[in-house]
Short mmCIF file of C-alpha atoms in Angstrom, two decimals:
data_model
loop_
_atom_site.label_atom_id
_atom_site.label_comp_id
_atom_site.label_asym_id
_atom_site.label_seq_id
_atom_site.Cartn_x
_atom_site.Cartn_y
_atom_site.Cartn_z
CA MET A 165 5.27 19.67 20.84
CA THR A 166 1.92 17.69 21.02
CA THR A 167 0.84 15.85 17.64
CA VAL A 168 -2.74 14.44 17.49
CA LEU A 169 -3.99 12.39 14.48
CA VAL A 170 -7.21 13.29 13.30
CA THR A 171 -9.17 10.73 10.72
CA GLY A 172 -12.83 10.28 9.35
CA PHE A 173 -14.19 8.31 6.54
CA GLY A 174 -15.20 8.70 2.88
CA PRO A 175 -18.48 7.39 1.40
CA PHE A 176 -19.60 3.99 1.71
CA PRO A 177 -22.62 1.41 0.27
CA GLY A 178 -25.55 3.47 1.90
CA ALA A 179 -23.62 6.48 2.71
CA PRO A 180 -22.88 8.69 -0.66
CA PHE A 181 -22.00 11.88 1.82
CA ASN A 182 -19.89 10.93 5.05
CA PRO A 183 -19.70 14.39 7.26
CA THR A 184 -16.73 13.00 9.01
CA GLU A 185 -14.79 13.98 5.63
CA PRO A 186 -15.79 17.69 5.71
CA LEU A 187 -15.34 17.66 9.94
CA VAL A 188 -11.78 16.10 8.98
CA GLU A 189 -10.81 18.86 6.86
CA GLY A 190 -12.43 21.83 9.01
CA LEU A 191 -10.65 20.62 12.24
CA ALA A 192 -6.98 20.92 10.25
CA LYS A 193 -7.86 24.39 9.67
CA LEU A 194 -8.68 25.30 13.24
CA ARG A 195 -6.79 27.98 15.22
CA ARG A 196 -7.55 28.11 18.93
CA PRO A 197 -5.10 29.33 22.05
CA ALA A 198 -5.68 25.91 23.27
CA LEU A 199 -3.75 24.52 20.74
CA ALA A 200 -0.71 26.27 20.35
CA GLY A 201 1.94 24.41 20.36
CA VAL A 202 -0.34 21.14 18.91
CA THR A 203 0.42 19.85 15.32
CA ILE A 204 -2.78 18.65 13.90
CA VAL A 205 -2.22 15.73 11.08
CA THR A 206 -5.54 14.89 9.45
CA HIS A 207 -6.42 11.76 7.07
CA VAL A 208 -9.36 10.54 5.55
CA PHE A 209 -9.40 6.88 5.19
CA GLN A 210 -10.90 5.26 1.97
CA THR A 211 -14.03 3.18 3.74
CA SER A 212 -11.76 -0.18 2.97
CA TYR A 213 -10.43 -2.53 5.15
CA VAL A 214 -7.19 -2.50 2.97
CA ALA A 215 -6.86 1.56 3.47
CA VAL A 216 -6.85 0.95 6.85
CA ASP A 217 -4.32 -2.09 6.80
CA HIS A 218 -2.11 -0.23 5.03
CA GLU A 219 -2.37 3.69 5.93
CA LEU A 220 -2.85 3.70 9.78
CA PRO A 221 0.53 2.13 10.18
CA LYS A 222 2.12 4.45 7.86
CA LEU A 223 0.51 7.22 9.15
CA LEU A 224 1.36 6.02 13.29
CA ALA A 225 5.21 5.81 11.89
CA ARG A 226 5.53 8.76 10.03
CA HIS A 227 4.00 11.26 12.34
CA LYS A 228 4.23 9.65 15.97
CA PRO A 229 1.26 10.98 17.24
CA ASP A 230 0.59 11.41 20.86
CA ALA A 231 -3.02 10.64 20.42
CA LEU A 232 -5.22 9.69 17.80
CA LEU A 233 -9.07 11.00 17.17
CA MET A 234 -10.69 9.11 15.40
CA PHE A 235 -14.23 10.02 13.30
CA GLY A 236 -16.57 7.64 11.88
CA LEU A 237 -20.77 8.04 10.62
CA ALA A 238 -23.41 6.29 12.30
CA PRO A 239 -26.21 6.18 9.61
CA HIS A 240 -28.92 5.59 12.34
CA ALA A 241 -27.58 7.23 15.20
CA LYS A 242 -29.66 10.09 16.79
CA THR A 243 -26.29 11.66 18.84
CA LEU A 244 -23.04 11.56 18.94
CA ARG A 245 -21.62 8.55 20.83
CA VAL A 246 -18.40 7.93 21.91
CA GLU A 247 -16.92 4.59 21.83
CA THR A 248 -15.35 3.32 24.57
CA ARG A 249 -13.96 -0.36 23.36
CA ALA A 250 -13.20 -2.16 20.16
CA ARG A 251 -15.45 -5.64 19.48
CA ASN A 252 -13.36 -8.49 18.00
CA VAL A 253 -16.31 -8.85 15.49
CA LEU A 254 -16.74 -8.55 11.98
CA ALA A 255 -19.85 -8.39 9.77
CA PHE A 256 -19.41 -9.78 6.09
CA LEU A 257 -20.27 -6.65 4.72
CA PRO A 258 -18.59 -5.69 1.65
CA ASP A 259 -16.29 -1.94 1.76
CA VAL A 260 -16.37 0.75 -0.95
CA LEU A 261 -14.02 -1.89 -2.96
CA GLY A 262 -16.64 -4.77 -2.86
CA GLN A 263 -14.57 -6.69 -0.59
CA SER A 264 -14.84 -8.21 3.23
CA LEU A 265 -12.53 -10.02 5.08
CA HIS A 266 -14.83 -12.96 5.14
CA ARG A 267 -14.32 -13.84 8.82
CA ASN A 268 -16.04 -13.22 12.31
CA PRO A 269 -13.28 -12.31 14.80
CA ILE A 270 -10.91 -9.49 13.74
CA VAL A 271 -8.48 -11.63 15.49
CA SER A 272 -8.91 -15.39 15.78
CA SER A 273 -6.97 -16.04 19.35
CA GLY A 274 -7.70 -12.58 20.13
CA PRO A 275 -9.70 -11.03 23.52
CA PRO A 276 -13.59 -10.11 22.72
CA ALA A 277 -13.00 -6.47 22.97
CA LEU A 278 -9.92 -4.02 23.51
CA PRO A 279 -10.50 -0.87 25.26
CA LEU A 280 -9.93 2.31 23.80
CA PRO A 281 -7.58 4.61 25.77
CA ALA A 282 -8.82 7.76 26.44
CA GLN A 283 -10.82 9.80 28.91
CA ALA A 284 -14.18 9.29 27.44
CA ARG A 285 -16.10 11.19 30.25
CA HIS A 286 -13.88 14.42 29.47
CA LEU A 287 -14.93 14.01 25.45
CA LEU A 288 -18.47 13.50 27.06
CA ALA A 289 -18.09 16.67 29.05
CA ALA A 290 -16.35 18.48 26.03
CA ALA A 291 -19.32 17.54 23.67
CA ARG A 292 -21.81 18.97 26.51
CA SER A 293 -19.99 22.41 27.12
CA ALA A 294 -20.16 22.56 22.91
CA ARG A 295 -24.27 22.16 23.97
CA VAL A 296 -24.43 19.12 21.32
CA PRO A 297 -26.57 15.72 22.46
CA ILE A 298 -23.75 12.65 22.80
CA MET A 299 -23.63 9.23 25.01
CA PHE A 300 -21.02 6.47 25.73
CA SER A 301 -21.33 3.22 23.62
CA ARG A 302 -19.94 0.09 24.21
CA ASP A 303 -20.72 -1.22 20.87
CA ALA A 304 -18.87 0.19 17.86
CA GLY A 305 -20.45 -2.02 15.22
CA ARG A 306 -19.06 -5.00 13.23
CA TYR A 307 -17.82 -2.83 10.13
CA LEU A 308 -14.76 -0.41 9.30
CA CYS A 309 -15.55 1.82 12.24
CA ASN A 310 -15.02 -0.67 14.86
CA TYR A 311 -12.23 -2.25 12.80
CA LEU A 312 -10.36 0.76 13.02
CA CYS A 313 -11.07 1.34 16.92
CA TRP A 314 -9.74 -2.32 16.95
CA ARG A 315 -6.29 -1.52 15.01
CA ALA A 316 -5.94 1.68 16.57
CA ALA A 317 -6.19 -0.21 20.30
CA GLU A 318 -3.54 -2.44 19.17
CA ALA A 319 -1.30 0.47 18.22
CA THR A 320 -1.64 1.88 21.49
CA ALA A 321 -0.53 -1.18 22.92
CA ARG A 322 2.63 -1.62 20.51
CA ASN A 323 4.22 1.99 21.96
CA GLY A 324 1.94 3.87 19.71
CA PRO A 325 -0.26 6.86 20.60
CA ARG A 326 -1.20 7.13 24.29
CA LEU A 327 -4.44 8.15 23.63
CA ALA A 328 -6.84 6.78 20.89
CA ALA A 329 -10.68 8.08 21.21
CA PHE A 330 -13.23 7.00 18.33
CA VAL A 331 -16.38 9.40 17.95
CA HIS A 332 -19.28 8.20 15.89
CA VAL A 333 -21.33 10.83 14.29
CA PRO A 334 -25.32 10.90 13.17
CA PRO A 335 -26.24 11.85 9.63
CA ILE A 336 -26.35 15.89 9.70
CA THR A 337 -29.04 18.44 8.15
CA ARG A 338 -28.50 21.48 6.42
CA ALA A 339 -31.82 22.99 7.77
CA ALA A 340 -31.42 25.90 10.15
CA ARG A 341 -32.17 25.43 14.09
CA ARG A 342 -35.67 25.24 14.85
CA PRO A 343 -36.12 26.42 18.81
CA GLY A 344 -37.76 23.63 20.44
CA LYS A 345 -38.25 20.96 17.61
CA ARG A 346 -35.70 17.89 18.08
CA ARG A 347 -33.68 17.95 14.74
CA ARG A 348 -30.60 16.55 12.97
CA LEU A 349 -27.35 18.01 14.31
CA THR A 350 -26.26 20.63 11.69
CA PHE A 351 -22.18 20.62 10.49
CA ASN A 352 -21.80 23.22 12.69
CA ASP A 353 -22.73 21.65 15.64
CA LEU A 354 -20.43 18.90 14.58
CA LEU A 355 -17.59 21.15 13.91
CA ARG A 356 -18.23 22.89 17.38
CA ALA A 357 -18.03 19.60 19.12
CA GLY A 358 -15.21 18.21 17.19
CA SER A 359 -13.09 21.16 18.04
CA CYS A 360 -13.83 20.67 22.02
CA PHE A 361 -12.96 16.95 21.34
CA LEU A 362 -9.90 18.15 19.78
CA VAL A 363 -8.78 20.55 22.57
CA THR A 364 -9.81 17.71 25.01
CA ILE A 365 -7.84 14.95 24.19
CA ALA A 366 -4.63 17.15 22.75
CA ALA A 367 -4.53 18.83 26.76
CA ALA A 368 -4.84 15.09 27.98
CA ALA A 369 -2.04 13.95 25.60
CA ARG A 370 0.30 16.84 27.23
CA ARG A 371 0.17 15.49 30.73
#
């Protein structure tokens, strides 16, 4: 049996709606032949440092996932972004609890970046097969998404999940598709791409 932990975030200052929350809920209900024998565990983090620090280790210890698929909102993005690394940086931006960690590097003696151990090119191909615009990214920001990426990368290096992937999603719209006109992604686009990511990372975890 293969276990995949899928996570998202709740709202945060400046983003009263975070589409990764309903995305994770939708993926929890996904039923596809390619996911036979796959246990999908889902979790939505409160957008706070304390939530990541307290809940991620407990989730990994309890479920022992083979792979970790994380989603977060990038408010100014235009496409999906597959993050390839976590940077050892932090902004002094408050989280949803009004708290910040008040330090620049995440780990003062740590390397400048940690790779996310997932085959990013396969995730890119999966989204393109779903006809959803996507790109690689080497900069997960300096906020909670990057912080979660860093903690996940640390966990994989300590006999945690073999694979860890993070996908930033752009704001979505409920507007109908208009052929020939560039538009924001809809939730259906997001769910379609998310299901492809899930199938892809589950297949990689089986190998």
